[in-house]
Coordinates of C-alpha atoms and ligand atoms in Angstrom, one line a residue:
X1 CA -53.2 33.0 -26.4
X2 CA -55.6 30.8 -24.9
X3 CA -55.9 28.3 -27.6
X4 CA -55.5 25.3 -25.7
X5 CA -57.6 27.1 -23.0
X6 CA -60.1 26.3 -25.9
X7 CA -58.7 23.3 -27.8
X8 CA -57.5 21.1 -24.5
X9 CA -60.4 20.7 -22.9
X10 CA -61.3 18.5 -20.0
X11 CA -62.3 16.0 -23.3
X12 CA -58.7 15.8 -24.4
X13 CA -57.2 15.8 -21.5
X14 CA -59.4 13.1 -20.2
X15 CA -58.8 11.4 -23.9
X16 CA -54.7 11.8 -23.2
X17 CA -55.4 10.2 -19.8
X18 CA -56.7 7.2 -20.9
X19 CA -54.9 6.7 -23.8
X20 CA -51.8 6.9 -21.9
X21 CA -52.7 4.4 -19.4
X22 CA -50.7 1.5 -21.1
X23 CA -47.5 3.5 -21.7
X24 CA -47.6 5.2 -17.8
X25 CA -48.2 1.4 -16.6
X26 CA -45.1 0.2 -18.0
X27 CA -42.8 3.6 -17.5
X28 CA -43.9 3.1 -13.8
X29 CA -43.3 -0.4 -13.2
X30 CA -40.1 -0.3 -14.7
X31 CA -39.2 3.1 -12.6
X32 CA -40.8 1.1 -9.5
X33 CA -38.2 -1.8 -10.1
X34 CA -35.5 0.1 -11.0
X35 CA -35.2 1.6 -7.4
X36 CA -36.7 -0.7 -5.2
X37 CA -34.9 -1.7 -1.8
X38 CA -33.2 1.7 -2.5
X39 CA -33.5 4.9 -0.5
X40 CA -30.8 7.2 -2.0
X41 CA -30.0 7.5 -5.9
X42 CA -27.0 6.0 -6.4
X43 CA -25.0 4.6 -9.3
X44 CA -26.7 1.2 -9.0
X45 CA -30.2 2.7 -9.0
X46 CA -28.9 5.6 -12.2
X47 CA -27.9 2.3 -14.0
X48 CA -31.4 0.2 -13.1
X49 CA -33.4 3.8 -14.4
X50 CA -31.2 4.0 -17.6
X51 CA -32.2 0.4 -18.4
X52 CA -35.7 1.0 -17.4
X53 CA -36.1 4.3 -20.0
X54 CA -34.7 2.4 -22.5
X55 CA -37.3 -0.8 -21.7
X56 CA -40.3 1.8 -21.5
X57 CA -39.1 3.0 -25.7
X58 CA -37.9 6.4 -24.7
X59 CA -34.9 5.1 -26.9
X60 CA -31.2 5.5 -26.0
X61 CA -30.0 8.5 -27.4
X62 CA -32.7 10.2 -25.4
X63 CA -32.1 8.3 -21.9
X64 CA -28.9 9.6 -21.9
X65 CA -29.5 12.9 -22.1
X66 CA -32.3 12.7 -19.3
X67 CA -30.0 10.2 -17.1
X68 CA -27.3 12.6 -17.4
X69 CA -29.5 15.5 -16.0
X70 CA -30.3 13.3 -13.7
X71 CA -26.4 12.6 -13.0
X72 CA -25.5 16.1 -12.6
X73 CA -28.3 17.0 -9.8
X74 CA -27.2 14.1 -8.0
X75 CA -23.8 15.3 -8.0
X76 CA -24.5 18.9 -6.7
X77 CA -27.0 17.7 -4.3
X78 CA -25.3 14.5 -2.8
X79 CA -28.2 13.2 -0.2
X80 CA -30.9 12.9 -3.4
X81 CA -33.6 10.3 -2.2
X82 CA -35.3 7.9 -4.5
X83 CA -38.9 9.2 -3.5
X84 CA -37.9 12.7 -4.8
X85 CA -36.7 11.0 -8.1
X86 CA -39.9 10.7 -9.5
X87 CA -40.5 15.1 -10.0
X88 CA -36.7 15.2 -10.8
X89 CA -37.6 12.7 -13.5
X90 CA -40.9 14.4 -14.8
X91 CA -38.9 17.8 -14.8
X92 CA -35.8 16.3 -16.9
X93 CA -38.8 14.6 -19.2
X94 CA -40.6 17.9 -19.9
X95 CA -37.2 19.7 -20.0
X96 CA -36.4 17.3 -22.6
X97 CA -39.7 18.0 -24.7
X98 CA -39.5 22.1 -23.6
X99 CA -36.2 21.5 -25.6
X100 CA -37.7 20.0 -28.7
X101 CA -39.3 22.0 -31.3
X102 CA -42.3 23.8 -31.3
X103 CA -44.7 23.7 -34.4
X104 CA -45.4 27.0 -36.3
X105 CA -48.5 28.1 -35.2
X106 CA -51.2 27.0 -36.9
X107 CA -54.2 25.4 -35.4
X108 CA -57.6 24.1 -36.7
X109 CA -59.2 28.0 -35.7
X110 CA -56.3 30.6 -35.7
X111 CA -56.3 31.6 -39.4
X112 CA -53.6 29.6 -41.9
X113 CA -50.6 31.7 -43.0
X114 CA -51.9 31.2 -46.7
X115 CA -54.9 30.1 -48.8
X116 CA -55.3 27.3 -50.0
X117 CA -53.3 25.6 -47.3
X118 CA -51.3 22.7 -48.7
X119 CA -51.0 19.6 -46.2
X120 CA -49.2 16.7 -48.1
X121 CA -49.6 13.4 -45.9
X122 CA -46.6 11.2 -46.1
X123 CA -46.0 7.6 -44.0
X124 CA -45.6 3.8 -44.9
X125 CA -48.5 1.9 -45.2
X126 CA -50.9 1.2 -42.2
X127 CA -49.4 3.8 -39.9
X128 CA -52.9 5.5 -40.2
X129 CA -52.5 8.3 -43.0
X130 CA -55.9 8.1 -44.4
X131 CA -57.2 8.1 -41.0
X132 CA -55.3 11.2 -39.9
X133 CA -56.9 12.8 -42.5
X134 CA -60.2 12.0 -42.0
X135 CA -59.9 13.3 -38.2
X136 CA -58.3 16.7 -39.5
X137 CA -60.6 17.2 -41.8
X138 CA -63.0 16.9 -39.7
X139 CA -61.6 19.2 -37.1
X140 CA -61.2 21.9 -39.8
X141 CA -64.6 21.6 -40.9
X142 CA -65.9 21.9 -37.3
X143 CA -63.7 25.3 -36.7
X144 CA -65.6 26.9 -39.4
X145 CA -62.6 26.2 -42.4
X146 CA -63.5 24.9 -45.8
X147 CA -61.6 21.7 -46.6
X148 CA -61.0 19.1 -50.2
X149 CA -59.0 16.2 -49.8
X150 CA -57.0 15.0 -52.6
X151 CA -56.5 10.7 -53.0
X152 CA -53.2 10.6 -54.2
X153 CA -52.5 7.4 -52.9
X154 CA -53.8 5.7 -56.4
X155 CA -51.7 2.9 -55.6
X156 CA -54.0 0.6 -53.9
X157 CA -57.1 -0.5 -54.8
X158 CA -59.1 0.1 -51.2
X159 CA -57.2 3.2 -50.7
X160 CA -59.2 5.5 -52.7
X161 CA -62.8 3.8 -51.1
X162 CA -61.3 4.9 -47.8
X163 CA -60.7 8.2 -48.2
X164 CA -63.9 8.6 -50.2
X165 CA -65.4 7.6 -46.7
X166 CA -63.7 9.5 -44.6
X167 CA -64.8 12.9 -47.0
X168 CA -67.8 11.6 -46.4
X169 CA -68.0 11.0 -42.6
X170 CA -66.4 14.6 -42.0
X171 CA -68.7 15.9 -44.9
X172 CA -65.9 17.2 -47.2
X173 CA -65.8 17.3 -50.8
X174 CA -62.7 14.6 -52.2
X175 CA -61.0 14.5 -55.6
X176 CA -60.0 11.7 -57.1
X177 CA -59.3 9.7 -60.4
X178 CA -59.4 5.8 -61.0
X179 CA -56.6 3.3 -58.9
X180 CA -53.4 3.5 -61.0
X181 CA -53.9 6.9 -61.9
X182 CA -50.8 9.4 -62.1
X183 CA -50.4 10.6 -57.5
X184 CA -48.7 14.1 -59.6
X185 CA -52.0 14.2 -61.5
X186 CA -54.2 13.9 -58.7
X187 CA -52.0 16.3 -56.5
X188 CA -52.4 18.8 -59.6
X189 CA -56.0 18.3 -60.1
X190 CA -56.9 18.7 -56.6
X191 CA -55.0 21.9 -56.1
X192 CA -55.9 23.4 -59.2
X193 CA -59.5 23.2 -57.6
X194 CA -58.9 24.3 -54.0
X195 CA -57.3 27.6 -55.6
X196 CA -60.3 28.0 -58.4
X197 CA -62.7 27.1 -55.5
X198 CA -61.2 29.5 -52.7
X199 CA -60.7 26.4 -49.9
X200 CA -59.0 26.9 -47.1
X201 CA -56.8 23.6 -46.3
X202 CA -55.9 21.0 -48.8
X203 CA -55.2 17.3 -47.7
X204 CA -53.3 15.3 -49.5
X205 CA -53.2 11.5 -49.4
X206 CA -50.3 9.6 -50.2
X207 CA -49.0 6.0 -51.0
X208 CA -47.0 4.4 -47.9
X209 CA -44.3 3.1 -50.5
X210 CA -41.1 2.1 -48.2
X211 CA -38.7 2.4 -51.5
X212 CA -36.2 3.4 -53.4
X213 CA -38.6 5.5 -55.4
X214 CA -40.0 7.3 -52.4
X215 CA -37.9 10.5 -53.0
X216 CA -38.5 10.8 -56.5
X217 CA -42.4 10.1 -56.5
X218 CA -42.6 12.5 -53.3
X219 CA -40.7 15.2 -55.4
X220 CA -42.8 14.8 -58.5
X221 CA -46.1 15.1 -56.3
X222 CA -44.4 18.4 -54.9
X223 CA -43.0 19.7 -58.3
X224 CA -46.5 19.8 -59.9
X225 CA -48.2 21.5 -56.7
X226 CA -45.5 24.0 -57.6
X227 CA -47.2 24.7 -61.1
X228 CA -50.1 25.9 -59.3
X229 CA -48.9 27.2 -56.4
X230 CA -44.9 27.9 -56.4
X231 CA -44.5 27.6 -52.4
X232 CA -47.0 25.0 -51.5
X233 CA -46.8 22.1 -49.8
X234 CA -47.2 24.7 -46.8
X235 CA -46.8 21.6 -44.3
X236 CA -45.3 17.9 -44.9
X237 CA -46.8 16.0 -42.4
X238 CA -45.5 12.6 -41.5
X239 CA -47.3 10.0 -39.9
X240 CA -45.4 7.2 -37.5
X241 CA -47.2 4.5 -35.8
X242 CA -46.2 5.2 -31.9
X243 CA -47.6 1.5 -31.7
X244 CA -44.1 0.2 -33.0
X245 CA -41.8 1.6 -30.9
X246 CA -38.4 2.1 -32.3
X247 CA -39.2 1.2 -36.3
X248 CA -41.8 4.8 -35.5
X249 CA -38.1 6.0 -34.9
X250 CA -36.1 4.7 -37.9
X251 CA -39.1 5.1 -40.3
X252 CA -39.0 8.7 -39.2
X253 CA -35.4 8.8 -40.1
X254 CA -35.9 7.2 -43.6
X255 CA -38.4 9.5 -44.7
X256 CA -36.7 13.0 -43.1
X257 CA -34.0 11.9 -45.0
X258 CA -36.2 11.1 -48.3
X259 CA -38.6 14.6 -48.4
X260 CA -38.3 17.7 -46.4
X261 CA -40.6 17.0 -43.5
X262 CA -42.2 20.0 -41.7
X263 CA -44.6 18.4 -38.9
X264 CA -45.0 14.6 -37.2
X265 CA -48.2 13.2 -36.3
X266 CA -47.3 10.1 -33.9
X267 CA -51.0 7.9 -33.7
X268 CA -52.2 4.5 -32.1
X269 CA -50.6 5.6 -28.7
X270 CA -54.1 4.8 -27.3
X271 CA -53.5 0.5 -26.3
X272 CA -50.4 0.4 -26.6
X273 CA -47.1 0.7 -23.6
X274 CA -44.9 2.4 -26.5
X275 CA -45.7 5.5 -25.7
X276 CA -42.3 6.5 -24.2
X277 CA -41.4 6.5 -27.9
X278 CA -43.0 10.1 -28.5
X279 CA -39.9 11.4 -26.3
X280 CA -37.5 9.8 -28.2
X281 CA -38.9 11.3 -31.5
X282 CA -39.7 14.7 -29.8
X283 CA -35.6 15.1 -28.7
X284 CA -34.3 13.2 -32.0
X285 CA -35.6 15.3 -34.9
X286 CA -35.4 18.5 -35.5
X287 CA -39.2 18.8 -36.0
X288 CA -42.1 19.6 -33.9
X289 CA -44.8 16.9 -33.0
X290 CA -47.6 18.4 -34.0
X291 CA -50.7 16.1 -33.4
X292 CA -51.4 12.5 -31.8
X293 CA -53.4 9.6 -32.6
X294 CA -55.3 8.2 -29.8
X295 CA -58.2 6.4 -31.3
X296 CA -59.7 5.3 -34.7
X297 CA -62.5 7.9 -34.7
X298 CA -62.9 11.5 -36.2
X299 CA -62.5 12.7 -32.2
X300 CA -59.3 11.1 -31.4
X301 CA -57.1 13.7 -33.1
X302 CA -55.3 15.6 -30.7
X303 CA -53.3 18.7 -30.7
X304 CA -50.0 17.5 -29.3
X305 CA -49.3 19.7 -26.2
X306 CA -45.6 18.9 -24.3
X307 CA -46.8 19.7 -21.0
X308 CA -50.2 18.0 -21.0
X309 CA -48.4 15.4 -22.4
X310 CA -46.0 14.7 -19.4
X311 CA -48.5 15.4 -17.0
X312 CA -50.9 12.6 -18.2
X313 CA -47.6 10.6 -17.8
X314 CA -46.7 11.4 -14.8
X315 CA -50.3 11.7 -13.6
X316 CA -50.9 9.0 -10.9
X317 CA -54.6 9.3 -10.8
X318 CA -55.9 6.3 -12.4
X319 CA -59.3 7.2 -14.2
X320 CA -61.7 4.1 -15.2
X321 CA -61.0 3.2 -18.9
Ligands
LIG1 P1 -52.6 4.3 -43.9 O1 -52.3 3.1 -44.6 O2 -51.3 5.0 -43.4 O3 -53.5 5.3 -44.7 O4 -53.3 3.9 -42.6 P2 -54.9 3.9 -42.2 O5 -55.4 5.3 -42.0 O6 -55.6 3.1 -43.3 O7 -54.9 3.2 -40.8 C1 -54.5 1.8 -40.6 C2 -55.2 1.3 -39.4 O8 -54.8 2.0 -38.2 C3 -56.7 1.4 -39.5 O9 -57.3 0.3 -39.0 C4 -57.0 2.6 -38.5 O10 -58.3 2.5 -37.9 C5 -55.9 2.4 -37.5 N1 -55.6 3.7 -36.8 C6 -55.2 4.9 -37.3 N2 -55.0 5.8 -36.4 C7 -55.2 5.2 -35.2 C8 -55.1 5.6 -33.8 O11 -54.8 6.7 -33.5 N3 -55.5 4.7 -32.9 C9 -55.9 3.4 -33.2 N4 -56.2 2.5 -32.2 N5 -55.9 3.0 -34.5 C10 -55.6 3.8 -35.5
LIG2 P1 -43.3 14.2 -65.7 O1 -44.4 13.2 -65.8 O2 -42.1 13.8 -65.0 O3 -43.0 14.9 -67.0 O4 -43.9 15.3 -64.8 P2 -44.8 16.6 -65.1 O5 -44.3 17.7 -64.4 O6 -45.0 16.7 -66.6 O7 -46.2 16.2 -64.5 C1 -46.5 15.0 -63.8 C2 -48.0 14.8 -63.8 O8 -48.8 15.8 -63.3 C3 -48.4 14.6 -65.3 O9 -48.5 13.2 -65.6 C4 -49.8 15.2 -65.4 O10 -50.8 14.2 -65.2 C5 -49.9 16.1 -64.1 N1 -49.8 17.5 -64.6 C6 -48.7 18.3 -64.7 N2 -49.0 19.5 -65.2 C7 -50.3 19.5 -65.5 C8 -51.2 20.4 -66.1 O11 -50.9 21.5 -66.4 N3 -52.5 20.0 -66.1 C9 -53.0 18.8 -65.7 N4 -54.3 18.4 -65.7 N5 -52.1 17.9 -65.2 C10 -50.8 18.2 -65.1
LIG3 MG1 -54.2 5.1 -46.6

C-alpha cells in the first residue's frame, strides 16, 4: 500500500540503524562466541547459541522456538556450516516476528476507523508514557490530523507540567484539571470535548500505578469514556521500557492481565544492548508491536516494521553514530 514506502524513509531506517547498534553488538558477540573454533553446527554449538539468545534478552520461551527451527534444518540438511548460520538465524528471527501479530491498520495518514479516535496510554512509571505521547501527537499533527491530549495521570505533581509541554512542543491543545483530580473526570472531560470539537485522535495519559488498584482505576477511566462514547477506547496502548530487559516482559504480562490491551509501544531501545527483548515480546503476546522508542525527542517515534526491524539487526554495515 506503500505506506512505509512513505513512512520508513531513509530517516527511520537510518534512526533504527543506529539505535540498534548496542543491541546488534551484543547479539553478535555472543553469536560470534557461541560458534567459534567451530565449522559445522553441532549440538555443542546449538547449546552455546541457545545460551547466547537468552544472554542477548530474546528471553527463553522465544529461543526455543527459534533453536528448535534451527534444530530441525540441521537435521534434514546434515552438513549445515556455521558461516551459513547466520541467514538461517535471521530467517528463523523474522519468521518468528512474520508469526507475531500484526497491528490493525492504522497509521498517522491512512484515515482512523472512527472519530474521535480514543488512544488510552497505559505503563508503570518512567517507561516513557508522556513522552510517547508527545511524539504521536506530534506525528498526527504533521500528517494533517487534529489532536487533544487528556492528563489523566493527576497523580503526580510534575506529571501534568509535562504533558502541558509536550501539547505545547507538538502544538496541541491539552485538557486538564488540578493534581489530585478524579483520572475518570479528566478522561470524561476530555472526550466530551474531542466529540463537541470534531478531533480526530484523543491521547490519553495515564498514572504508571504498579498496584492492586490498577484494574479497577483503568476500568473506571474506561467506563466513563463509555458514557460519551460506548465503544471507545479504540486502542489501549501499553508502553514497556525495552531498556529493562525481561521486567519490559513481566510488566507486560501484569498489565495484559489487568486491562484489555490492544497495541505495545516498546521505547529507550536507542543505548541500550536489550533490544533482543522486542522478540521475546513480539512471539509472547498475543498483540502487535505497534511503535518503538528510539530517542527522547518528538522524531524518535517509529512505526514498528518486523522486517526493517531484523534487517537493521542483522545489518552488518556499521554506520557512524
Ligand atoms: P512516564 O512516567 O511513563 O510518563 O515516562 P516519561 O515519558 O516521563 O519518560 C521517562 C524518561 O524516559 C524521560 O526522561 C524520557 O525522556 C525518557 N524516554 C522516553 N522514551 C524514550 C526513548 O525512546 N529513548 C530514550 N533514550 N529515552 C526515552
Ligand atoms: P463512580 O465515581 O465510581 O461513581 O464513577 P462514575 O461513573 O460516577 O464517574 C467517575 C467520574 O467521572 C466522576 O467522579 C465524575 O467526575 C466523572 N463523570 C462521570 N460522568 C460524568 C458526567 O456526566 N459529567 C462530568 N463532567 N463528569 C462525569
Ligand atoms: Mg508520565
Amino acid at each position: 500500500m506503500g505506506f512505509f514506502d512513505k513512512i520508513f524513509g531513509k530517516k527511520e531506517k537510518e534512526s533504527l540503524d543506529q539505535g540498534l547498534q548496542k543491541t546488534k553488538e551484543n547479539f553478535f558477540s555472543k553469536i560470534t562466541k557461541a560458534i567459534a573454533g567451530k565449522s559445522t553446527v553441532d549440538e555443542e554449538v546449538l547449546d552455546n547459541l541457545e545460551e547466547a539468545l537468552v544472554g542477548a534478552d530474546v528471553g527463553i520461551e522465544t529461543t526455543v522456538k527459534i533453536i528448535e527451527r534451527i534444530e530441525a534444518r540441521v537435521a534434514k540438511d546434515k552438513y549445515l556450516n556455521t558461516t551459513e548460520l547466520n541467514g538461517l538465524l535471521q530467517q528463523e528471527i523474522e519468521n518468528i516476528l512474520v508469526d507475531a501479530p500484526s497491528s490493525n491498520s492504522y497509521d498517522f495518514h491512512s484515515e482512523l476507523p472512527s472519530r474521535p479516535y480514543i488512544i488510552l496510554i497505559v505503563g508503570v512509571n518512567g517507561v516513557g508514557k508522556t513522552t510517547t505521547i508527545g511524539k504521536l501527537a506530534y506525528n498526527f499533527k504533521k500528517a494533517g490530523k487534529s489532536v487533544l491530549l487528556g492528563a489523566a495521570d493527576t497523580f503526580r505533581a510534575a506529571a501534568v507540567d509535562q504533558i502541558t509541554i509536550w501539547s505545547e512542543r507538538a502544538g496541541v491543545p491539552i485538557v486538564k484539571q488540578p493534581m489530585g483530580s478524579d483520572p475518570a473526570a479528566v478522561a470524561f472531560d476530555t472526550v466530551q470535548s474531542a466529540v463537541s470539537k470534531n478531533v480526530d485522535v484523543v491521547l490519553i495519559d495515564t498514572a504508571g500505578r504498579l498496584q492492586a488498584h490498577l484494574t479497577e482505576e483503568l476500568s473506571k477511566i474506561k467506563r466513563v469514556i463509555q458514557k460519551v462514547i460506548p465503544e471507545a477506547p479504540h486502542e489501549v496502548l501499553l508502553v514497556l521500557d525495552g531498556s529493562t530487559g525481561q521486567n519490559a516482559l513481566e510488566q507486560a504480562k501484569h498489565f495484559t492481565a489487568a486491562t484489555d490491551v490492544t497495541a505495545l509501544a516498546i521505547t529507550k531501545l536507542d543505548g541500550t544492548a536489550k533490544g533482543g527483548v522486542v522478540l521475546a515480546i513480539a512471539n509472547q503476546f498475543k498483540i502487535p508491536v505497534k511503535f518503538i522508542g528510539m530517542g527522547e525527542k518528538m522524531e524518535d517515534l517509529l512505526v514498528f516494521d518486523k522486517h526493517e526491524f531484523v534487517d537493521s539487526l542483522f545489518s552488518l554495515e556499521d554506520k557512524p553514530t
